Amino acid sequence: MSEVLYSEGDLKKVVAELAAAIAADFMGHSVLLLGLLKGCQPFLADLCRQLSYHQLNVAVDYLLVSSYVGSSSSGKVVIKQLSVDESFCRQRNVIVIDDIFDTGLTLQKVTAWLQAKGAAQVKSCVLLSKSGCNQTEMVPDYCGVEIPAVFVVGYGLDYNEKYRELPYIKVLAENEISA
Ligand code: XMP
């Protein structure tokens, strides 16, 4: 039996709080929200909507990033730029948007990549952070909620491309692994 960790209503509240914190810090500044595909999609869409209620104007772009195979990290983070504009992040305030912070290797690699491409500042916003898994010095600037070190799916998070469509987040049950 899967355990629902965060319902649709819980997630809405968490995203609204994150938007309020970002809007307070960036009011009057231009911001590029850079979503890490594929998992960021529902989170980023809801975050944008919430930011619009604070009248914070944002631009949105994406990177395609992968490291997970099934339910474990390969430790090798691969980044693919999707924007055709090579200088898309130069001198911009970039907030990297990711679904979950686990080992920190993704955020570490993406932050270094953006700094090398000339971003003015790089901040990060994650919906979830797994306790006790960070292998880096990175700390997300905006973090929705801390969760235990379990594999979760739903609200953009997948297991072999399944479960992304769920409107809530649940722990992947034993009998769903490799199902
Ligand atoms: P790292 O370890 O680099 O991981 O901080 C970030 C990326 O790993 C994926 N990830 C998960 N995906 N359920 C998932 O569906 C999980 O529990 C999980 N933990 C890590 C995710 O793609 C994230 O962007």
mmCIF file of C-alpha atoms and ligand atoms in Angstrom:
data_model
loop_
_atom_site.group_PDB
_atom_site.id
_atom_site.type_symbol
_atom_site.label_atom_id
_atom_site.label_comp_id
_atom_site.label_asym_id
_atom_site.label_seq_id
_atom_site.Cartn_x
_atom_site.Cartn_y
_atom_site.Cartn_z
ATOM 1 C CA MET A 1 0.000 0.000 0.000
ATOM 2 C CA SER A 2 1.537 3.395 -0.996
ATOM 3 C CA GLU A 3 1.754 6.159 1.532
ATOM 4 C CA VAL A 4 0.568 9.619 0.407
ATOM 5 C CA LEU A 5 3.112 12.077 1.794
ATOM 6 C CA TYR A 6 1.652 15.335 0.434
ATOM 7 C CA SER A 7 -1.873 15.799 -0.858
ATOM 8 C CA GLU A 8 -2.835 18.216 -3.615
ATOM 9 C CA GLY A 9 -3.955 20.729 -0.952
ATOM 10 C CA ASP A 10 -0.686 20.362 1.011
ATOM 11 C CA LEU A 11 1.340 20.988 -2.147
ATOM 12 C CA LYS A 12 -0.654 24.094 -3.003
ATOM 13 C CA LYS A 13 0.163 25.606 0.402
ATOM 14 C CA VAL A 14 3.855 24.735 0.152
ATOM 15 C CA VAL A 15 4.149 26.245 -3.352
ATOM 16 C CA ALA A 16 2.322 29.418 -2.231
ATOM 17 C CA GLU A 17 4.813 29.831 0.637
ATOM 18 C CA LEU A 18 7.783 29.378 -1.702
ATOM 19 C CA ALA A 19 6.354 31.959 -4.122
ATOM 20 C CA ALA A 20 5.849 34.467 -1.306
ATOM 21 C CA ALA A 21 9.478 34.029 -0.190
ATOM 22 C CA ILE A 22 10.860 34.401 -3.732
ATOM 23 C CA ALA A 23 8.638 37.408 -4.480
ATOM 24 C CA ALA A 24 9.760 39.140 -1.269
ATOM 25 C CA ASP A 25 13.433 38.698 -2.214
ATOM 26 C CA PHE A 26 13.182 39.540 -5.928
ATOM 27 C CA MET A 27 10.477 42.217 -6.112
ATOM 28 C CA GLY A 28 11.552 44.854 -8.664
ATOM 29 C CA HIS A 29 14.192 42.588 -10.243
ATOM 30 C CA SER A 30 14.029 40.495 -13.372
ATOM 31 C CA VAL A 31 14.224 36.768 -12.750
ATOM 32 C CA LEU A 32 14.806 33.755 -14.969
ATOM 33 C CA LEU A 33 13.193 30.615 -13.571
ATOM 34 C CA LEU A 34 15.170 27.709 -14.978
ATOM 35 C CA GLY A 35 13.276 24.438 -14.676
ATOM 36 C CA LEU A 36 15.094 21.112 -14.669
ATOM 37 C CA LEU A 37 13.174 18.689 -16.876
ATOM 38 C CA LYS A 38 11.433 16.565 -16.692
ATOM 39 C CA GLY A 39 10.375 16.516 -13.049
ATOM 40 C CA CYS A 40 9.950 20.265 -12.504
ATOM 41 C CA GLN A 41 6.895 20.672 -14.730
ATOM 42 C CA PRO A 42 3.846 20.732 -12.377
ATOM 43 C CA PHE A 43 5.845 22.467 -9.658
ATOM 44 C CA LEU A 44 7.159 25.169 -11.990
ATOM 45 C CA ALA A 45 3.723 25.792 -13.520
ATOM 46 C CA ASP A 46 2.111 26.190 -10.081
ATOM 47 C CA LEU A 47 4.998 28.330 -8.823
ATOM 48 C CA CYS A 48 4.677 30.695 -11.829
ATOM 49 C CA ARG A 49 0.961 31.063 -11.181
ATOM 50 C CA GLN A 50 1.562 31.858 -7.511
ATOM 51 C CA LEU A 51 4.317 34.361 -8.400
ATOM 52 C CA SER A 52 1.906 36.171 -10.723
ATOM 53 C CA TYR A 53 -0.351 36.847 -7.701
ATOM 54 C CA HIS A 54 2.620 38.766 -6.238
ATOM 55 C CA GLN A 55 3.098 40.676 -9.532
ATOM 56 C CA LEU A 56 6.610 39.281 -9.909
ATOM 57 C CA ASN A 57 7.469 39.092 -13.581
ATOM 58 C CA VAL A 58 9.509 36.075 -14.539
ATOM 59 C CA ALA A 59 10.958 34.535 -17.658
ATOM 60 C CA VAL A 60 11.017 30.746 -17.917
ATOM 61 C CA ASP A 61 13.483 28.419 -19.569
ATOM 62 C CA TYR A 62 14.482 24.778 -19.154
ATOM 63 C CA LEU A 63 17.435 22.425 -19.020
ATOM 64 C CA LEU A 64 17.061 18.720 -19.617
ATOM 65 C CA VAL A 65 18.977 17.018 -16.808
ATOM 66 C CA SER A 66 19.254 13.360 -15.921
ATOM 67 C CA SER A 67 21.030 11.274 -13.313
ATOM 68 C CA TYR A 68 18.504 8.739 -12.068
ATOM 69 C CA VAL A 69 18.056 5.246 -13.476
ATOM 70 C CA GLY A 70 14.968 3.574 -11.936
ATOM 71 C CA SER A 71 15.078 4.445 -8.233
ATOM 72 C CA SER A 72 18.797 5.104 -7.768
ATOM 73 C CA SER A 73 21.165 7.881 -8.788
ATOM 74 C CA SER A 74 23.862 7.026 -11.319
ATOM 75 C CA GLY A 75 25.935 9.851 -9.800
ATOM 76 C CA LYS A 76 26.594 11.101 -13.346
ATOM 77 C CA VAL A 77 24.648 14.273 -14.100
ATOM 78 C CA VAL A 78 24.066 15.045 -17.772
ATOM 79 C CA ILE A 79 22.872 18.542 -18.811
ATOM 80 C CA LYS A 80 21.300 19.450 -22.138
ATOM 81 C CA GLN A 81 20.565 23.105 -22.963
ATOM 82 C CA LEU A 82 17.271 23.454 -24.830
ATOM 83 C CA SER A 83 17.303 27.213 -25.497
ATOM 84 C CA VAL A 84 18.687 28.059 -28.925
ATOM 85 C CA ASP A 85 20.108 31.281 -27.429
ATOM 86 C CA GLU A 86 23.633 30.360 -26.277
ATOM 87 C CA SER A 87 23.778 33.377 -23.905
ATOM 88 C CA PHE A 88 20.318 32.818 -22.422
ATOM 89 C CA CYS A 89 21.465 33.147 -18.803
ATOM 90 C CA ARG A 90 24.268 35.712 -19.169
ATOM 91 C CA GLN A 91 24.052 38.486 -16.523
ATOM 92 C CA ARG A 92 20.680 37.257 -15.348
ATOM 93 C CA ASN A 93 19.306 36.420 -11.916
ATOM 94 C CA VAL A 94 18.640 32.726 -12.327
ATOM 95 C CA ILE A 95 16.594 30.589 -9.948
ATOM 96 C CA VAL A 96 17.036 26.892 -10.692
ATOM 97 C CA ILE A 97 13.774 25.041 -10.084
ATOM 98 C CA ASP A 98 13.933 21.346 -9.257
ATOM 99 C CA ASP A 99 11.441 18.865 -7.868
ATOM 100 C CA ILE A 100 13.710 17.234 -5.298
ATOM 101 C CA PHE A 101 17.138 17.712 -3.737
ATOM 102 C CA ASP A 102 18.746 14.373 -2.926
ATOM 103 C CA THR A 103 22.545 13.967 -3.196
ATOM 104 C CA GLY A 104 22.880 17.600 -4.327
ATOM 105 C CA LEU A 105 24.984 16.541 -7.328
ATOM 106 C CA THR A 106 22.442 17.856 -9.848
ATOM 107 C CA LEU A 107 22.250 21.300 -8.279
ATOM 108 C CA GLN A 108 26.010 21.434 -7.854
ATOM 109 C CA LYS A 109 26.627 20.635 -11.511
ATOM 110 C CA VAL A 110 23.895 22.949 -12.836
ATOM 111 C CA THR A 111 25.035 25.855 -10.620
ATOM 112 C CA ALA A 112 28.644 25.544 -11.827
ATOM 113 C CA TRP A 113 27.440 25.257 -15.435
ATOM 114 C CA LEU A 114 25.335 28.460 -15.133
ATOM 115 C CA GLN A 115 28.153 30.361 -13.434
ATOM 116 C CA ALA A 116 30.496 29.350 -16.259
ATOM 117 C CA LYS A 117 27.901 30.652 -18.739
ATOM 118 C CA GLY A 118 27.946 34.074 -17.036
ATOM 119 C CA ALA A 119 24.798 34.178 -14.880
ATOM 120 C CA ALA A 120 24.771 37.237 -12.565
ATOM 121 C CA GLN A 121 23.549 35.138 -9.648
ATOM 122 C CA VAL A 122 22.329 31.578 -9.300
ATOM 123 C CA LYS A 123 19.773 30.651 -6.628
ATOM 124 C CA SER A 124 17.856 27.422 -6.242
ATOM 125 C CA CYS A 125 14.342 26.431 -5.301
ATOM 126 C CA VAL A 126 13.319 22.839 -4.634
ATOM 127 C CA LEU A 127 9.961 21.484 -3.607
ATOM 128 C CA LEU A 128 11.387 18.594 -1.543
ATOM 129 C CA SER A 129 14.707 17.865 0.115
ATOM 130 C CA LYS A 130 15.685 14.390 1.334
ATOM 131 C CA SER A 131 17.155 14.368 4.836
ATOM 132 C CA GLY A 132 20.684 13.124 5.280
ATOM 133 C CA CYS A 133 21.431 12.479 1.589
ATOM 134 C CA ASN A 134 23.410 15.587 0.620
ATOM 135 C CA GLN A 135 26.904 14.687 -0.673
ATOM 136 C CA THR A 136 27.849 18.303 -1.480
ATOM 137 C CA GLU A 137 28.262 21.732 0.101
ATOM 138 C CA MET A 138 25.117 22.919 -1.689
ATOM 139 C CA VAL A 139 22.084 24.093 0.291
ATOM 140 C CA PRO A 140 18.930 25.014 -1.657
ATOM 141 C CA ASP A 141 18.057 28.697 -1.192
ATOM 142 C CA TYR A 142 14.328 27.969 -1.126
ATOM 143 C CA CYS A 143 13.101 24.575 0.059
ATOM 144 C CA GLY A 144 9.467 23.522 0.369
ATOM 145 C CA VAL A 145 9.654 20.556 2.738
ATOM 146 C CA GLU A 146 12.171 18.068 4.137
ATOM 147 C CA ILE A 147 11.246 14.429 3.625
ATOM 148 C CA PRO A 148 12.836 11.214 4.908
ATOM 149 C CA ALA A 149 15.233 9.323 2.616
ATOM 150 C CA VAL A 150 12.537 7.435 0.708
ATOM 151 C CA PHE A 151 11.845 7.236 -3.029
ATOM 152 C CA VAL A 152 8.839 9.379 -3.890
ATOM 153 C CA VAL A 153 6.735 9.771 -7.032
ATOM 154 C CA GLY A 154 3.939 11.996 -8.302
ATOM 155 C CA TYR A 155 3.585 15.731 -9.069
ATOM 156 C CA GLY A 156 6.269 15.421 -11.779
ATOM 157 C CA LEU A 157 8.431 12.836 -10.014
ATOM 158 C CA ASP A 158 8.671 9.500 -11.804
ATOM 159 C CA TYR A 159 9.795 5.928 -11.529
ATOM 160 C CA ASN A 160 10.859 4.829 -15.021
ATOM 161 C CA GLU A 161 8.565 7.559 -16.492
ATOM 162 C CA LYS A 162 5.511 6.429 -14.476
ATOM 163 C CA TYR A 163 3.473 8.372 -11.875
ATOM 164 C CA ARG A 164 4.407 11.913 -13.039
ATOM 165 C CA GLU A 165 0.734 12.716 -13.607
ATOM 166 C CA LEU A 166 -0.371 12.158 -9.998
ATOM 167 C CA PRO A 167 -1.569 15.406 -8.340
ATOM 168 C CA TYR A 168 -0.071 14.288 -5.002
ATOM 169 C CA ILE A 169 3.264 12.887 -3.813
ATOM 170 C CA LYS A 170 3.500 9.366 -2.458
ATOM 171 C CA VAL A 171 6.186 6.965 -1.344
ATOM 172 C CA LEU A 172 6.838 4.305 -3.984
ATOM 173 C CA ALA A 173 5.641 0.998 -2.549
ATOM 174 C CA GLU A 174 7.753 -2.174 -2.688
ATOM 175 C CA ASN A 175 5.239 -3.883 -4.988
ATOM 176 C CA GLU A 176 5.415 -0.946 -7.455
ATOM 177 C CA ILE A 177 9.169 -1.305 -7.970
ATOM 178 C CA SER A 178 9.818 -2.816 -11.370
ATOM 179 C CA ALA A 179 6.035 -3.221 -11.835
HETATM 180 P P1 XMP B 1 20.379 14.701 -6.783
HETATM 181 O O1 XMP B 1 20.781 13.406 -6.148
HETATM 182 O O2 XMP B 1 21.270 15.080 -7.898
HETATM 183 O O3 XMP B 1 18.973 14.327 -7.363
HETATM 184 O O4 XMP B 1 20.182 15.806 -5.758
HETATM 185 C C1 XMP B 1 18.163 15.219 -7.992
HETATM 186 C C2 XMP B 1 17.367 14.499 -9.053
HETATM 187 O O5 XMP B 1 17.245 13.096 -8.789
HETATM 188 C C3 XMP B 1 15.949 12.647 -9.016
HETATM 189 N N1 XMP B 1 15.424 12.096 -7.755
HETATM 190 C C4 XMP B 1 14.229 11.505 -7.590
HETATM 191 N N2 XMP B 1 13.245 11.258 -8.469
HETATM 192 N N3 XMP B 1 11.943 10.301 -6.757
HETATM 193 C C5 XMP B 1 12.102 10.652 -8.040
HETATM 194 O O6 XMP B 1 11.174 10.455 -8.816
HETATM 195 C C6 XMP B 1 12.886 10.489 -5.807
HETATM 196 O O7 XMP B 1 12.691 10.148 -4.641
HETATM 197 C C7 XMP B 1 14.106 11.127 -6.266
HETATM 198 N N4 XMP B 1 15.249 11.483 -5.623
HETATM 199 C C8 XMP B 1 16.019 12.074 -6.586
HETATM 200 C C9 XMP B 1 15.170 13.843 -9.487
HETATM 201 O O8 XMP B 1 15.132 13.799 -10.894
HETATM 202 C C10 XMP B 1 15.969 15.035 -9.063
HETATM 203 O O9 XMP B 1 15.855 16.092 -9.970
#
